[in-house]
Coordinates of C-alpha atoms and ligand atoms in Angstrom, one line a residue:
M236 CA 14.3 -1.2 -13.2
L237 CA 15.0 -4.9 -12.8
M238 CA 12.5 -7.1 -14.7
K239 CA 11.8 -10.5 -13.2
N240 CA 12.1 -13.2 -15.7
K241 CA 9.1 -15.5 -15.6
F242 CA 10.9 -18.4 -17.2
L243 CA 13.8 -19.8 -15.1
S244 CA 13.7 -23.5 -15.0
Y245 CA 11.9 -26.8 -16.0
P246 CA 9.0 -26.3 -13.6
D247 CA 8.2 -23.0 -15.2
Y248 CA 8.0 -24.8 -18.5
A249 CA 5.7 -27.5 -17.1
K250 CA 3.5 -24.9 -15.5
Y251 CA 3.2 -22.9 -18.7
M252 CA 2.4 -26.1 -20.7
L253 CA -0.3 -27.0 -18.1
D254 CA -2.0 -23.6 -18.6
V255 CA -1.9 -24.1 -22.4
G256 CA -3.2 -27.7 -21.9
E257 CA -6.2 -26.5 -19.9
L258 CA -7.0 -23.9 -22.5
S259 CA -6.8 -26.6 -25.2
A260 CA -9.0 -28.9 -23.1
S261 CA -11.6 -26.1 -22.8
A262 CA -11.6 -25.6 -26.6
S263 CA -12.0 -29.4 -27.0
L264 CA -15.0 -29.3 -24.6
L265 CA -16.6 -26.6 -26.8
Q266 CA -16.0 -28.8 -29.8
W267 CA -17.4 -31.9 -28.2
D268 CA -20.5 -30.0 -27.3
Q269 CA -20.7 -28.7 -30.9
E270 CA -20.8 -32.2 -32.2
V271 CA -23.0 -33.8 -29.6
N272 CA -25.5 -31.1 -28.4
L273 CA -25.3 -27.8 -30.2
C274 CA -28.6 -26.2 -31.5
S275 CA -28.4 -24.5 -34.9
G276 CA -28.9 -21.0 -33.3
G277 CA -25.7 -21.4 -31.4
V278 CA -23.5 -22.1 -34.4
S279 CA -22.1 -18.6 -35.0
S280 CA -21.3 -17.9 -31.3
R281 CA -19.7 -21.3 -30.9
A282 CA -17.6 -20.8 -34.0
R283 CA -16.3 -17.5 -32.5
Q284 CA -15.7 -19.0 -29.1
I285 CA -13.6 -21.9 -30.4
S286 CA -11.8 -19.5 -32.8
T287 CA -11.0 -17.0 -30.0
L288 CA -9.6 -19.7 -27.8
S289 CA -7.6 -21.2 -30.6
G290 CA -6.0 -17.8 -31.2
I291 CA -5.2 -17.4 -27.5
I292 CA -3.7 -20.9 -27.4
H293 CA -1.6 -20.2 -30.5
E294 CA -0.4 -16.9 -29.1
R295 CA 0.6 -18.6 -25.8
I296 CA 2.4 -21.6 -27.3
T297 CA 4.3 -19.4 -29.9
D298 CA 5.2 -16.6 -27.5
D299 CA 8.7 -15.2 -28.3
E300 CA 9.9 -15.3 -24.7
F301 CA 8.7 -18.9 -24.2
F302 CA 10.3 -19.9 -27.5
S303 CA 13.7 -18.4 -26.4
F304 CA 13.4 -20.1 -23.0
I305 CA 12.7 -23.5 -24.6
K306 CA 15.8 -23.2 -26.8
I307 CA 17.9 -22.4 -23.7
L308 CA 16.2 -25.1 -21.6
Q309 CA 17.1 -27.7 -24.3
G310 CA 20.7 -27.3 -23.3
D311 CA 20.1 -27.8 -19.6
K312 CA 22.3 -30.7 -18.6
T313 CA 20.5 -31.2 -15.3
L314 CA 17.3 -32.4 -17.0
S315 CA 16.2 -36.1 -16.8
K316 CA 15.8 -38.1 -20.0
T317 CA 12.0 -37.6 -19.9
E318 CA 12.3 -33.9 -19.3
K319 CA 14.7 -33.5 -22.1
S320 CA 12.4 -35.4 -24.4
N321 CA 9.4 -33.2 -23.4
V322 CA 11.4 -30.1 -24.2
R323 CA 12.7 -31.5 -27.5
V324 CA 9.2 -32.4 -28.7
T325 CA 7.7 -29.1 -27.5
L326 CA 10.4 -27.2 -29.4
R327 CA 9.5 -29.1 -32.5
D328 CA 5.8 -28.2 -32.1
I329 CA 6.5 -24.6 -31.5
E330 CA 8.8 -24.3 -34.5
R331 CA 6.0 -25.7 -36.7
K332 CA 3.3 -23.5 -35.1
R333 CA 5.4 -20.3 -35.4
K334 CA 5.0 -20.7 -39.1
Y335 CA 1.3 -19.8 -38.9
P336 CA 0.1 -16.3 -38.2
K337 CA -2.5 -16.0 -35.4
D338 CA -5.2 -14.7 -37.7
F339 CA -4.8 -17.8 -39.9
V340 CA -5.3 -20.1 -36.9
E341 CA -8.5 -18.2 -35.9
T342 CA -9.8 -18.2 -39.5
L343 CA -9.2 -21.9 -39.9
S344 CA -10.9 -22.6 -36.6
E345 CA -13.9 -20.5 -37.3
T346 CA -14.3 -21.8 -40.9
S347 CA -14.1 -25.4 -39.6
S348 CA -16.9 -24.8 -37.2
Y349 CA -19.2 -23.5 -40.0
A350 CA -18.0 -26.2 -42.3
F351 CA -18.8 -28.9 -39.8
M352 CA -22.4 -27.6 -39.3
A353 CA -22.8 -27.2 -43.1
W354 CA -21.5 -30.8 -43.6
D355 CA -23.9 -32.1 -40.9
K356 CA -26.9 -30.4 -42.6
A357 CA -25.7 -31.3 -46.1
R358 CA -25.3 -35.0 -45.1
K359 CA -28.8 -35.1 -43.5
E360 CA -30.4 -33.4 -46.5
N361 CA -28.2 -35.3 -49.1
D362 CA -27.2 -31.9 -50.7
F363 CA -23.6 -31.5 -51.6
G364 CA -24.2 -27.9 -52.7
L365 CA -24.7 -26.9 -49.0
Y366 CA -21.2 -28.1 -48.2
A367 CA -19.2 -27.3 -51.3
P368 CA -18.5 -23.6 -50.6
W369 CA -17.3 -24.4 -47.1
L370 CA -15.1 -27.3 -48.4
S371 CA -13.6 -24.9 -51.0
K372 CA -12.8 -22.4 -48.2
I373 CA -11.2 -25.2 -46.1
L374 CA -9.1 -26.3 -49.1
D375 CA -7.9 -22.8 -49.8
L376 CA -6.8 -22.5 -46.1
K377 CA -5.1 -25.9 -46.2
K378 CA -3.2 -24.8 -49.4
R379 CA -2.0 -21.7 -47.5
E380 CA -1.1 -23.9 -44.6
A381 CA 1.1 -26.1 -46.8
D382 CA 2.8 -23.0 -48.0
F383 CA 3.4 -21.7 -44.5
I384 CA 4.9 -25.1 -43.4
G385 CA 6.9 -25.6 -46.6
F386 CA 7.5 -28.8 -48.5
E387 CA 10.1 -30.2 -50.9
T388 CA 8.1 -32.2 -53.5
H389 CA 4.4 -32.2 -52.7
P390 CA 2.2 -29.8 -50.7
Y391 CA 0.3 -32.8 -49.2
D392 CA 3.6 -33.8 -47.4
A393 CA 3.3 -30.6 -45.3
L394 CA -0.3 -31.6 -44.3
L395 CA 0.5 -35.2 -43.6
D396 CA 3.2 -34.2 -41.1
E397 CA 0.5 -32.8 -38.7
F398 CA -1.0 -36.3 -38.3
E399 CA 2.0 -38.6 -38.9
P400 CA 5.3 -36.8 -38.4
G401 CA 7.8 -37.5 -41.1
M402 CA 5.2 -39.2 -43.4
H403 CA 5.3 -38.3 -47.1
V404 CA 3.5 -39.0 -50.4
K405 CA 6.4 -41.0 -51.9
Y406 CA 6.2 -43.6 -49.0
L407 CA 2.4 -43.8 -49.1
D408 CA 2.2 -44.1 -52.9
S409 CA 4.5 -47.1 -52.8
L410 CA 2.7 -48.5 -49.8
F411 CA -0.7 -48.5 -51.6
D412 CA 1.0 -49.8 -54.8
S413 CA 2.2 -52.8 -52.9
L414 CA -0.9 -53.3 -50.7
I415 CA -3.7 -53.1 -53.3
P416 CA -2.8 -55.9 -55.8
P417 CA -2.6 -58.7 -53.1
L418 CA -5.9 -57.4 -51.6
E419 CA -7.5 -57.5 -55.0
K420 CA -6.4 -61.1 -55.4
L421 CA -7.7 -62.1 -52.0
I422 CA -11.0 -60.3 -52.6
D423 CA -11.4 -62.0 -56.0
A424 CA -10.8 -65.4 -54.4
I425 CA -13.4 -64.6 -51.7
S426 CA -15.9 -63.4 -54.3
A427 CA -15.8 -66.8 -56.0
K428 CA -17.0 -68.5 -52.9
N429 CA -20.4 -68.7 -51.3
P430 CA -20.9 -65.9 -48.8
P431 CA -21.4 -66.8 -45.1
E432 CA -25.0 -66.8 -43.9
K433 CA -25.9 -63.4 -42.6
T434 CA -29.6 -62.8 -43.1
F435 CA -30.1 -62.6 -39.4
L436 CA -28.3 -59.2 -39.6
N437 CA -31.2 -57.8 -41.7
Q438 CA -33.5 -57.4 -38.8
V439 CA -34.5 -54.5 -36.6
F440 CA -32.2 -54.2 -33.6
E441 CA -33.9 -51.7 -31.2
K442 CA -31.9 -48.6 -30.5
D443 CA -32.1 -48.7 -26.7
A444 CA -30.9 -52.3 -26.5
Q445 CA -28.0 -51.4 -28.9
W446 CA -27.0 -48.5 -26.7
N447 CA -27.2 -50.7 -23.5
F448 CA -25.1 -53.4 -25.1
T449 CA -22.4 -51.0 -26.2
M450 CA -22.2 -49.6 -22.6
D451 CA -22.0 -53.1 -21.2
L452 CA -19.3 -54.0 -23.7
L453 CA -17.2 -50.9 -23.0
K454 CA -17.3 -51.7 -19.2
K455 CA -16.2 -55.3 -19.8
I456 CA -13.3 -54.5 -22.1
G457 CA -11.9 -52.0 -19.5
F458 CA -13.1 -48.5 -20.6
D459 CA -13.0 -46.5 -17.3
F460 CA -16.3 -44.7 -16.9
T461 CA -15.0 -42.8 -13.9
R462 CA -12.6 -41.2 -16.5
G463 CA -14.8 -40.9 -19.5
R464 CA -18.3 -41.3 -21.1
Q465 CA -20.0 -42.3 -24.3
D466 CA -22.5 -40.2 -26.2
I467 CA -24.2 -40.1 -29.6
S468 CA -23.0 -38.0 -32.6
S469 CA -23.3 -37.9 -36.4
H470 CA -19.8 -39.2 -36.8
P471 CA -18.2 -41.3 -34.0
F472 CA -15.1 -39.7 -32.4
T473 CA -12.9 -39.7 -29.3
I474 CA -11.8 -36.6 -27.6
H475 CA -9.5 -35.9 -24.6
L476 CA -11.0 -33.2 -22.4
G477 CA -8.3 -33.1 -19.7
E478 CA -6.9 -35.3 -17.0
G479 CA -9.3 -38.1 -16.3
D480 CA -11.9 -37.2 -19.0
V481 CA -11.8 -39.1 -22.3
R482 CA -15.0 -39.2 -24.2
I483 CA -16.2 -41.3 -27.1
T484 CA -19.3 -41.2 -29.3
T485 CA -21.1 -43.8 -31.4
R486 CA -24.0 -43.8 -33.8
I487 CA -26.9 -46.2 -33.9
D488 CA -28.8 -47.5 -36.9
E489 CA -31.8 -49.8 -36.0
N490 CA -31.3 -51.6 -39.3
N491 CA -27.6 -52.2 -39.0
I492 CA -26.3 -53.3 -35.6
S493 CA -22.7 -53.3 -36.9
E494 CA -22.7 -49.5 -37.0
S495 CA -22.9 -49.0 -33.2
V496 CA -21.1 -52.1 -32.0
W497 CA -17.9 -51.7 -34.1
S498 CA -17.9 -47.9 -33.8
S499 CA -18.0 -48.2 -30.1
I500 CA -15.2 -50.8 -30.1
H501 CA -13.1 -48.6 -32.5
E502 CA -13.5 -45.5 -30.4
A503 CA -12.9 -47.5 -27.2
G504 CA -9.5 -48.5 -28.7
H505 CA -8.7 -44.8 -29.0
A506 CA -10.0 -44.1 -25.5
L507 CA -8.1 -47.0 -23.8
Y508 CA -4.9 -45.5 -25.4
E509 CA -5.7 -42.1 -24.0
Q510 CA -6.7 -43.4 -20.6
G511 CA -3.5 -45.4 -20.6
L512 CA -1.2 -42.4 -21.2
D513 CA 1.1 -41.3 -18.4
L514 CA -1.0 -39.1 -16.1
L515 CA 2.2 -37.5 -14.7
G516 CA 2.9 -36.3 -18.2
Y517 CA -0.5 -34.6 -18.6
S518 CA -0.3 -31.6 -20.9
L519 CA 3.3 -32.6 -21.8
P520 CA 4.4 -34.7 -24.8
A521 CA 5.0 -37.6 -22.3
G522 CA 1.2 -37.8 -21.8
E523 CA 0.2 -37.4 -25.4
A524 CA -0.4 -40.0 -28.2
A525 CA 2.6 -40.6 -30.5
S526 CA 0.7 -39.9 -33.8
L527 CA -2.6 -40.5 -35.5
G528 CA -1.1 -43.6 -37.2
I529 CA -0.4 -45.1 -33.8
H530 CA -3.8 -43.9 -32.5
E531 CA -5.6 -45.6 -35.3
S532 CA -3.5 -48.7 -34.7
Q533 CA -5.0 -48.9 -31.3
S534 CA -8.6 -48.4 -32.5
R535 CA -8.2 -50.7 -35.4
L536 CA -6.6 -53.4 -33.3
W537 CA -9.6 -53.4 -30.9
E538 CA -12.1 -53.1 -33.7
N539 CA -10.6 -55.9 -35.9
Q540 CA -7.9 -58.1 -34.5
V541 CA -9.8 -58.3 -31.2
G542 CA -13.4 -57.2 -31.9
R543 CA -13.9 -59.3 -35.0
S544 CA -12.2 -62.4 -33.6
Y545 CA -13.8 -65.7 -32.7
A546 CA -12.5 -65.5 -29.2
F547 CA -14.0 -62.1 -28.5
W548 CA -17.5 -63.2 -29.6
E549 CA -17.2 -66.5 -27.7
F550 CA -17.4 -64.2 -24.7
F551 CA -19.7 -61.5 -26.0
L552 CA -22.3 -63.3 -28.0
P553 CA -24.2 -64.6 -25.0
F554 CA -24.4 -61.0 -23.7
L555 CA -25.6 -59.7 -27.1
R556 CA -28.2 -62.5 -27.1
K557 CA -29.5 -61.3 -23.8
Y558 CA -30.2 -57.9 -25.4
F559 CA -31.6 -59.4 -28.6
P560 CA -33.1 -62.8 -27.7
H561 CA -35.5 -62.9 -30.5
Q562 CA -33.1 -61.7 -33.3
L563 CA -30.3 -64.1 -32.3
A564 CA -32.3 -67.1 -31.1
N565 CA -31.0 -69.5 -33.7
V566 CA -27.7 -67.9 -34.5
S567 CA -24.6 -70.0 -33.6
L568 CA -21.2 -68.5 -32.8
E569 CA -19.9 -69.9 -36.1
T570 CA -22.6 -68.2 -38.1
F571 CA -22.2 -65.0 -36.2
Y572 CA -18.4 -65.0 -36.7
G573 CA -18.8 -65.6 -40.4
A574 CA -21.4 -62.9 -40.8
I575 CA -19.4 -60.2 -39.0
N576 CA -16.4 -61.0 -41.2
H577 CA -18.3 -61.1 -44.4
V578 CA -16.3 -59.5 -47.2
K579 CA -18.3 -57.4 -49.6
P580 CA -17.6 -54.0 -51.2
G581 CA -19.9 -51.4 -49.7
L582 CA -20.4 -47.6 -49.8
I583 CA -19.6 -46.7 -46.2
R584 CA -16.0 -46.7 -45.0
T585 CA -16.8 -47.1 -41.3
N586 CA -18.9 -50.2 -42.0
A587 CA -16.3 -51.8 -44.4
D588 CA -14.8 -55.2 -43.9
E589 CA -11.0 -55.4 -43.2
L590 CA -10.0 -55.9 -46.8
T591 CA -12.2 -53.5 -48.9
Y592 CA -11.6 -50.8 -46.2
H593 CA -8.2 -49.9 -47.7
F594 CA -9.9 -49.1 -51.1
H595 CA -12.0 -46.5 -49.3
I596 CA -8.8 -45.0 -47.9
K597 CA -7.0 -45.1 -51.2
I598 CA -9.9 -43.2 -52.9
R599 CA -9.8 -40.5 -50.2
Y600 CA -6.0 -40.3 -50.3
E601 CA -6.0 -39.8 -54.1
A602 CA -8.8 -37.3 -53.9
E603 CA -7.0 -35.2 -51.2
K604 CA -3.8 -35.1 -53.2
E605 CA -5.8 -33.9 -56.3
L606 CA -7.8 -31.3 -54.3
I607 CA -4.7 -29.9 -52.6
T608 CA -2.7 -29.5 -55.8
G609 CA -5.8 -28.0 -57.5
N610 CA -6.0 -30.7 -60.1
L611 CA -9.5 -31.5 -58.9
A612 CA -12.2 -28.8 -58.3
V613 CA -14.6 -29.2 -55.4
R614 CA -17.6 -29.0 -57.9
D615 CA -16.2 -32.1 -59.7
L616 CA -15.5 -34.0 -56.5
P617 CA -18.8 -36.0 -56.4
D618 CA -18.3 -37.3 -59.9
Y619 CA -14.7 -38.1 -59.1
W620 CA -15.8 -40.0 -56.0
N621 CA -18.4 -42.0 -57.8
E622 CA -16.1 -42.9 -60.6
K623 CA -13.4 -44.2 -58.2
Y624 CA -16.0 -46.3 -56.3
L625 CA -17.1 -47.9 -59.5
R626 CA -13.5 -48.5 -60.5
Y627 CA -12.0 -49.8 -57.2
L628 CA -15.1 -51.3 -55.5
K629 CA -17.2 -51.9 -58.5
I630 CA -20.2 -50.3 -56.8
N631 CA -22.5 -47.5 -57.8
V632 CA -22.8 -44.6 -55.4
K633 CA -26.5 -43.9 -55.1
D634 CA -26.5 -40.6 -53.2
H635 CA -24.1 -38.0 -51.7
K636 CA -25.1 -39.0 -48.1
T637 CA -23.6 -42.5 -48.6
G638 CA -21.0 -41.1 -51.0
V639 CA -18.9 -38.0 -50.8
L640 CA -20.6 -36.6 -47.7
Q641 CA -20.2 -39.6 -45.5
D642 CA -17.0 -38.5 -43.6
V643 CA -16.7 -35.6 -41.2
H644 CA -12.9 -35.1 -41.6
W645 CA -12.6 -32.5 -44.3
S646 CA -15.1 -30.2 -42.5
H647 CA -12.7 -30.2 -39.6
G648 CA -9.9 -29.1 -41.8
S649 CA -8.3 -32.6 -41.5
I650 CA -6.7 -33.1 -44.9
G651 CA -4.1 -35.9 -44.6
Y652 CA -5.8 -37.8 -41.9
F653 CA -7.2 -40.7 -43.9
P654 CA -3.9 -42.5 -44.7
T655 CA -3.4 -42.9 -41.0
Y656 CA -6.3 -45.5 -41.0
T657 CA -4.4 -47.7 -43.4
L658 CA -1.1 -47.1 -41.6
G659 CA -3.0 -47.8 -38.3
S660 CA -4.4 -51.1 -39.7
L661 CA -0.9 -52.2 -40.7
Y662 CA 0.6 -51.2 -37.4
A663 CA -2.3 -53.0 -35.7
A664 CA -1.7 -56.3 -37.4
Q665 CA 2.1 -56.2 -36.7
I666 CA 1.6 -55.1 -33.1
Y667 CA -1.1 -57.8 -32.4
E668 CA 1.1 -60.4 -34.0
A669 CA 3.9 -59.4 -31.6
C670 CA 1.5 -59.4 -28.7
L671 CA 0.4 -63.0 -29.6
S672 CA 3.9 -64.2 -29.9
Q673 CA 5.1 -62.6 -26.6
T674 CA 2.2 -63.6 -24.4
E675 CA 0.7 -66.9 -23.4
N676 CA -3.0 -67.8 -23.7
L677 CA -4.0 -64.4 -24.9
E678 CA -6.9 -65.8 -27.0
S679 CA -8.2 -67.9 -24.2
D680 CA -8.1 -64.9 -21.9
I681 CA -10.1 -62.9 -24.4
S682 CA -12.7 -65.7 -24.8
G683 CA -13.0 -65.7 -21.0
G684 CA -13.6 -61.9 -21.0
N685 CA -10.2 -61.1 -19.5
F686 CA -8.6 -58.2 -21.3
M687 CA -6.0 -57.4 -18.6
M688 CA -3.0 -59.1 -20.3
L689 CA -3.7 -57.3 -23.6
Q690 CA -4.0 -54.0 -21.8
H691 CA -0.8 -54.5 -19.9
W692 CA 1.1 -55.5 -23.0
L693 CA -0.2 -52.5 -25.0
Q694 CA 0.6 -50.2 -22.0
N695 CA 4.2 -51.4 -22.1
A696 CA 4.6 -51.6 -25.9
V697 CA 2.7 -48.5 -27.0
Y698 CA 1.0 -46.3 -24.4
R699 CA 4.0 -45.6 -22.1
H700 CA 6.1 -44.0 -24.8
G701 CA 3.7 -41.0 -25.2
R702 CA 5.2 -38.8 -27.9
H703 CA 8.7 -39.6 -26.8
K704 CA 9.2 -41.9 -29.8
Y705 CA 8.2 -41.7 -33.5
S706 CA 5.6 -44.2 -34.8
N707 CA 8.2 -46.4 -36.5
E708 CA 10.4 -46.4 -33.4
I709 CA 7.4 -47.6 -31.3
C710 CA 6.7 -50.2 -34.0
E711 CA 10.3 -51.5 -34.1
M712 CA 10.6 -51.6 -30.3
A713 CA 7.2 -53.5 -30.0
T714 CA 7.6 -55.8 -32.9
G715 CA 11.3 -56.0 -33.6
K716 CA 10.9 -54.7 -37.2
P717 CA 9.9 -51.6 -39.1
L718 CA 6.4 -51.3 -40.5
S719 CA 5.6 -53.5 -43.5
I720 CA 2.5 -54.9 -45.1
D721 CA 3.5 -58.5 -44.3
S722 CA 1.8 -59.1 -41.0
F723 CA -1.4 -57.6 -42.2
L724 CA -1.4 -59.8 -45.3
K725 CA -0.5 -62.9 -43.3
Y726 CA -3.3 -62.2 -40.8
A727 CA -5.9 -61.4 -43.5
T728 CA -4.9 -64.5 -45.6
S729 CA -5.1 -66.9 -42.7
K730 CA -8.3 -65.4 -41.3
Y731 CA -10.2 -65.4 -44.6
N732 CA -8.8 -68.7 -45.7
S733 CA -10.4 -70.3 -42.7
I734 CA -13.7 -68.4 -43.0
Y735 CA -14.1 -68.9 -46.8
N736 CA -12.2 -72.2 -47.3
L737 CA -10.0 -70.6 -49.9
Ligands
ZN1019 ZN1 -10.3 -43.8 -35.4

């Protein structure tokens, strides 16, 4: 009997990847719903649903026949450059994924769903004990994952690779070693000065008006609501649910308007990147983000270089004032700009200023390394956390909710994600510096509410590469040099010199 081979040519590969992509998007929709809508009674069945789908997706993408076909297809001389690159990146993914057994993937997925719900409850009730057993389970699985993947010097390297391909502990250790001392120096100089006036921020900003303002802002900066939406969740996030459906979430605190505004801008930066990816490459590496470091560079660029700039608020403050006429009646643009760039160590990472932010990341990075090597036990994590906050940020952590329970990442099984925020911030500064030098009148465009030039520049410099280039290649092509801390320090020094008269 003659068996018909189901894989013959590139279109068979593309069709197969589309099927896998649709399954992944369906799993993502279940996850979005879990974080935005799910009732507590639905937790177990939702955990099983996502886990079952994860197992099926894993089985499909690691299929022996498909793997053999991809290896053959790699040598096909008739493929275009883009097609070759898609195949090369897919092969790299499959080789990594084939190191995990299917039951491991299902267990990690199911455990993450339970861990997320436990984290959410623990955070609301300020009870680390509710989360600790689930975090221990997650860490055991991540240690196994590092063993499956393999590593040369540090198990954390194997986990970093999932978020930032090629990244390792040695590089990050030296990056933080060179970044932290100049930041400490700058923060010390700032602490010696009078803080900007910011008492107007200590008012009640009604939730509905905050929501309406963020929706207005998203429209004005170019978020495409025909291809996405915004909702509320415990921890803001962005998720891609298929072609033409990129969703973001925010969270609103009536006593802290910064929470919703900059969460929305941050997530919009992620979403603009996702919405700007090549639609023809949907479900293929051509239509996917390069890495989490590059992803965070886009969110941090919009959040900080753009969203905390004078030019941005020259345009947006009059709109914000329409929503909060009473609260902002006597607040000038200068006062507002100073207040939103106020540097002060705080407990919450997502509300941190651009300088102290990196201490929050360093603390999490150090904790993750210790947890994954087993040098730090989960039961000792809160004390470890509180000690580090006292040491690096000279601040006392008053409860678990604003301490060790503030971030969702570990409950998702994302160990090795945090360093991408610092990498992203450094990429953002370097990329924005290049954008400013390669465009004319960018700041006056922004102060006039025109974000098209910035979007086009980012499209060309970052979005269009998909996953065809590594992060550092994108950085070098966009900025003419490899990543360094220089642009960030130059940007920060100049910005805070002028705000604080250093
Ligand atoms: Zn982000």
